Short mmCIF file of C-alpha atoms and ligand atoms in Angstrom, two decimals:
data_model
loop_
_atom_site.label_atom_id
_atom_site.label_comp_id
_atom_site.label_asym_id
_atom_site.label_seq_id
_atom_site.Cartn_x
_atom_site.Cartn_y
_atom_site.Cartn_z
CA UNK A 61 0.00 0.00 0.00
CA UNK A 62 1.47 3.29 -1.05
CA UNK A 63 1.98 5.57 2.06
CA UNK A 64 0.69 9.28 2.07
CA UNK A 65 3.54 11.82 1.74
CA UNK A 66 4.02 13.60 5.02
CA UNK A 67 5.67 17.26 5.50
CA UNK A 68 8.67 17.46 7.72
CA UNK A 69 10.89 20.09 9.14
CA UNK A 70 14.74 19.18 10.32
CA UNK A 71 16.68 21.36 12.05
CA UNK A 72 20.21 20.74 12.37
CA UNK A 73 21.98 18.96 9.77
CA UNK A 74 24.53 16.96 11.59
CA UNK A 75 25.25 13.23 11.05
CA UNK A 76 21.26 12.63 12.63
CA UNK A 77 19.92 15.01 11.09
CA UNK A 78 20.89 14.71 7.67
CA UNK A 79 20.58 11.09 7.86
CA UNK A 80 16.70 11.42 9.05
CA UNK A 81 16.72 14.31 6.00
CA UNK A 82 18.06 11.99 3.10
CA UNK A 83 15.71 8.59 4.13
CA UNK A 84 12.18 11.02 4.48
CA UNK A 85 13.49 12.15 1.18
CA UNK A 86 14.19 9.22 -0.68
CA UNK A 87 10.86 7.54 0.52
CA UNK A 88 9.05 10.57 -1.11
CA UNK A 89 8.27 12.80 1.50
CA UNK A 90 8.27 16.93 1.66
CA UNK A 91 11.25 17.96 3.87
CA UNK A 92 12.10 21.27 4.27
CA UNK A 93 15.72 20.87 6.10
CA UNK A 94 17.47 23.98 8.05
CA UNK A 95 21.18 24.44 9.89
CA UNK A 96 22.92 27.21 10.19
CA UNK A 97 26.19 26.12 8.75
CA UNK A 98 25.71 26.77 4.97
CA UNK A 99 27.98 23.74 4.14
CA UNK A 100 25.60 21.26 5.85
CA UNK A 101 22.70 22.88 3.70
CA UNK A 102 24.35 22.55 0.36
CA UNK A 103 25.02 18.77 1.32
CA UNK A 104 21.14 17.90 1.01
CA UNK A 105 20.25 21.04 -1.20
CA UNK A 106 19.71 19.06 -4.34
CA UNK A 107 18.01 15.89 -2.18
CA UNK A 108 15.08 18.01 -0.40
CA UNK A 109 12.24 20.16 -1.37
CA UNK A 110 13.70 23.39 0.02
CA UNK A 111 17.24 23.54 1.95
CA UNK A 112 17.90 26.74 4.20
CA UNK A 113 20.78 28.37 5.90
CA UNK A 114 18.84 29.96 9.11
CA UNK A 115 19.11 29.77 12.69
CA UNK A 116 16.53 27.38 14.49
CA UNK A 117 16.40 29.76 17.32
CA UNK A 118 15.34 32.61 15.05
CA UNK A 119 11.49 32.33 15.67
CA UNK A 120 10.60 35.50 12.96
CA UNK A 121 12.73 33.44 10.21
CA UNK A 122 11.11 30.40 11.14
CA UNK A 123 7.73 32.35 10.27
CA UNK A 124 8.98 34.02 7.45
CA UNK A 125 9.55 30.77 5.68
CA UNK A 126 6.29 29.60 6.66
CA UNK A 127 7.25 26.18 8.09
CA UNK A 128 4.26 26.24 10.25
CA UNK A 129 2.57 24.25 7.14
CA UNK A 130 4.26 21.58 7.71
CA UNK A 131 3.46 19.15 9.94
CA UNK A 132 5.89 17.51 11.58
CA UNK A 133 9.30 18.93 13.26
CA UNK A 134 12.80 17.16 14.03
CA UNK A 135 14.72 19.10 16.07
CA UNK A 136 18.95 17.67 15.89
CA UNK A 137 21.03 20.44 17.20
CA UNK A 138 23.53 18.25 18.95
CA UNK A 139 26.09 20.21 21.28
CA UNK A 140 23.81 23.28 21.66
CA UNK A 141 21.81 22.47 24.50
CA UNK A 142 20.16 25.92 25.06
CA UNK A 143 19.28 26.52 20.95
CA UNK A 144 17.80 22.95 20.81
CA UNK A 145 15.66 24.02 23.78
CA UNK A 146 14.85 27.67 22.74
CA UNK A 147 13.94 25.62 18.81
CA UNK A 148 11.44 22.95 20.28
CA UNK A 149 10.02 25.58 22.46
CA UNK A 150 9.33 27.82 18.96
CA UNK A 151 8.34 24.93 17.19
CA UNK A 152 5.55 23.77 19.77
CA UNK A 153 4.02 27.44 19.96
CA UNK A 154 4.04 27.36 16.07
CA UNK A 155 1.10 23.79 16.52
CA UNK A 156 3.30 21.23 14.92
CA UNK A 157 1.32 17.65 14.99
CA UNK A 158 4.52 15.88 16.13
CA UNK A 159 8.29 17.17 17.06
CA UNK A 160 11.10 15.06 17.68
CA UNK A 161 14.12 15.71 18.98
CA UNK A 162 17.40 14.20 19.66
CA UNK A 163 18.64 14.82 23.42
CA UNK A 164 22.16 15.14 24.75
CA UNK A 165 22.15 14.02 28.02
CA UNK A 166 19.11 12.95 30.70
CA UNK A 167 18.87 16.45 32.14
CA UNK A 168 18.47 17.65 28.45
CA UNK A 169 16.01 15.22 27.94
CA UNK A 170 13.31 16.02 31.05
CA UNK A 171 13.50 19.33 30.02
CA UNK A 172 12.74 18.57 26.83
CA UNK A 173 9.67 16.12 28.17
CA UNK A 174 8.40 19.14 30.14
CA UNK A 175 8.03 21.50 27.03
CA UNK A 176 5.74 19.03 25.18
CA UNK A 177 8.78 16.61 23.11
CA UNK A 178 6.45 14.17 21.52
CA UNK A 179 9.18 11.93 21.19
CA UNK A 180 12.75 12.15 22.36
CA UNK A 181 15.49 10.27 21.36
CA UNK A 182 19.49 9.44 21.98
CA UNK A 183 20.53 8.10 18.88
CA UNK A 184 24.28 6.54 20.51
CA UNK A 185 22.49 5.57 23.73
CA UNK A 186 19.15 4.13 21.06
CA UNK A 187 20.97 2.29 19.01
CA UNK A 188 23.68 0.30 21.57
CA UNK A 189 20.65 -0.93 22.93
CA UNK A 190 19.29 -2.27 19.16
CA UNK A 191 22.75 -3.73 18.86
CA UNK A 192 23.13 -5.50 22.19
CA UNK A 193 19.76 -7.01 21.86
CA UNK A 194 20.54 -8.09 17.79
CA UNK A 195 24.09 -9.26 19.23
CA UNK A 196 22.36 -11.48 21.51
CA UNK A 197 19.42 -12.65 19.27
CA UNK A 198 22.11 -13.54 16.94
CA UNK A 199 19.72 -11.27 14.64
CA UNK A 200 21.01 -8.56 11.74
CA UNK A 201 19.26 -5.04 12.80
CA UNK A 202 16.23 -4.89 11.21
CA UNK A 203 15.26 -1.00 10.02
P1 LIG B 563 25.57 14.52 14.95
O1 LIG B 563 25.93 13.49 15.99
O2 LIG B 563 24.17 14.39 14.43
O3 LIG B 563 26.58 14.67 13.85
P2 LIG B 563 26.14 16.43 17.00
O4 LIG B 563 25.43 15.78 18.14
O5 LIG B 563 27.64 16.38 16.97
O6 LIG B 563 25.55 15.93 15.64
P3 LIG B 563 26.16 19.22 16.38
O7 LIG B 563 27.13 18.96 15.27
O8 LIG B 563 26.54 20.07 17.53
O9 LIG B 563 25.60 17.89 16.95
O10 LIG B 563 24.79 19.84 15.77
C1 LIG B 563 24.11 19.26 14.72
C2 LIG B 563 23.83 20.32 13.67
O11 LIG B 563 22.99 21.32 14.21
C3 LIG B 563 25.08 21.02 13.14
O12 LIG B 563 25.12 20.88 11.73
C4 LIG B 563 24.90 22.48 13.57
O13 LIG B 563 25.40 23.40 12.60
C5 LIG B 563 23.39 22.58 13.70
N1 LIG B 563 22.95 23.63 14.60
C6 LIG B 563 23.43 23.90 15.84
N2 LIG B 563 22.78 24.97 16.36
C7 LIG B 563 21.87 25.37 15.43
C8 LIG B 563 20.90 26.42 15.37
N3 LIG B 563 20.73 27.26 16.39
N4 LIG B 563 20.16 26.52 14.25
C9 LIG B 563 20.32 25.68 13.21
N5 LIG B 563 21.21 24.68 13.20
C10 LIG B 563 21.98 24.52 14.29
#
């Protein structure tokens, strides 16, 4: 069954982030990705429907490129604690249906579960879980 093409926002175009970017991408979805390092734009410029050097934390850019059509939000600034706060914080005034974000630490995390992260996730801490289990099931990872 064909899915229905969804409309997602990424912020922060790190390893996570651009890997999230590229698969929504490739399995037909909008994505409208953001960082504020121009280099990490240009890397999934010609992959996405629009690719924008901006600051996440920048809540009148955010509106001025109209991303509150879009449904869904990742949030994966990385080292920035504070801007991946201030970003989610924008991003659930703005209505969005559904915002993920990636979390640094624990403490990062219950704040993040206190301003209304519908999902939160530590991709390192994630994923050596997946591969423990798999290691012990004797299983490949299954995506
Ligand atoms: P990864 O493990 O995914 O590579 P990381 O945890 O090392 O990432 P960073 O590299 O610190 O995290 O951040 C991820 C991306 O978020 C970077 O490309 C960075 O430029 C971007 N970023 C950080 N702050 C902002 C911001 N305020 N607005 C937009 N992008 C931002």
């Amino acid at each position: 069954m064909k899915q229905l093409k969804r409309s997602f926002l990424v912020i922060g175009l790190g390893r996570f982030g651009e890997s999230i970017t590229k698969t929504l991408s490739s399995l037909g979805h909008e994505v409208m990705a953001i960082d504020k390092d121009e280099g990490k734009v240009n890397k999934v410029a010609d992959l996405v429907t629009q690719a924008v050097q901006a600051d996440g934390t920048d809540e009148g850019v955010l509106r001025e490129l109209g991303v509150s059509n879009l449904d869904e939000a990742i949030v994966a600034i990385g080292d920035d604690i504070q801007a991946s706060i201030l970003t989610t914080l924008i991003l659930k005034d703005m209505g969005f249906n559904r915002i993920v974000v990636k979390a640094k630490n624990d403490y990062h995390s219950k704040v993040l579960e206190k301003i209304g992260a519908d999902m939160i996730v530590h991709p390192e801490k994630d994923m050596g879980v997946r591969v423990a289990h798999s290691i012990l099931s004797g299983n490949i990872i299954d995506f």
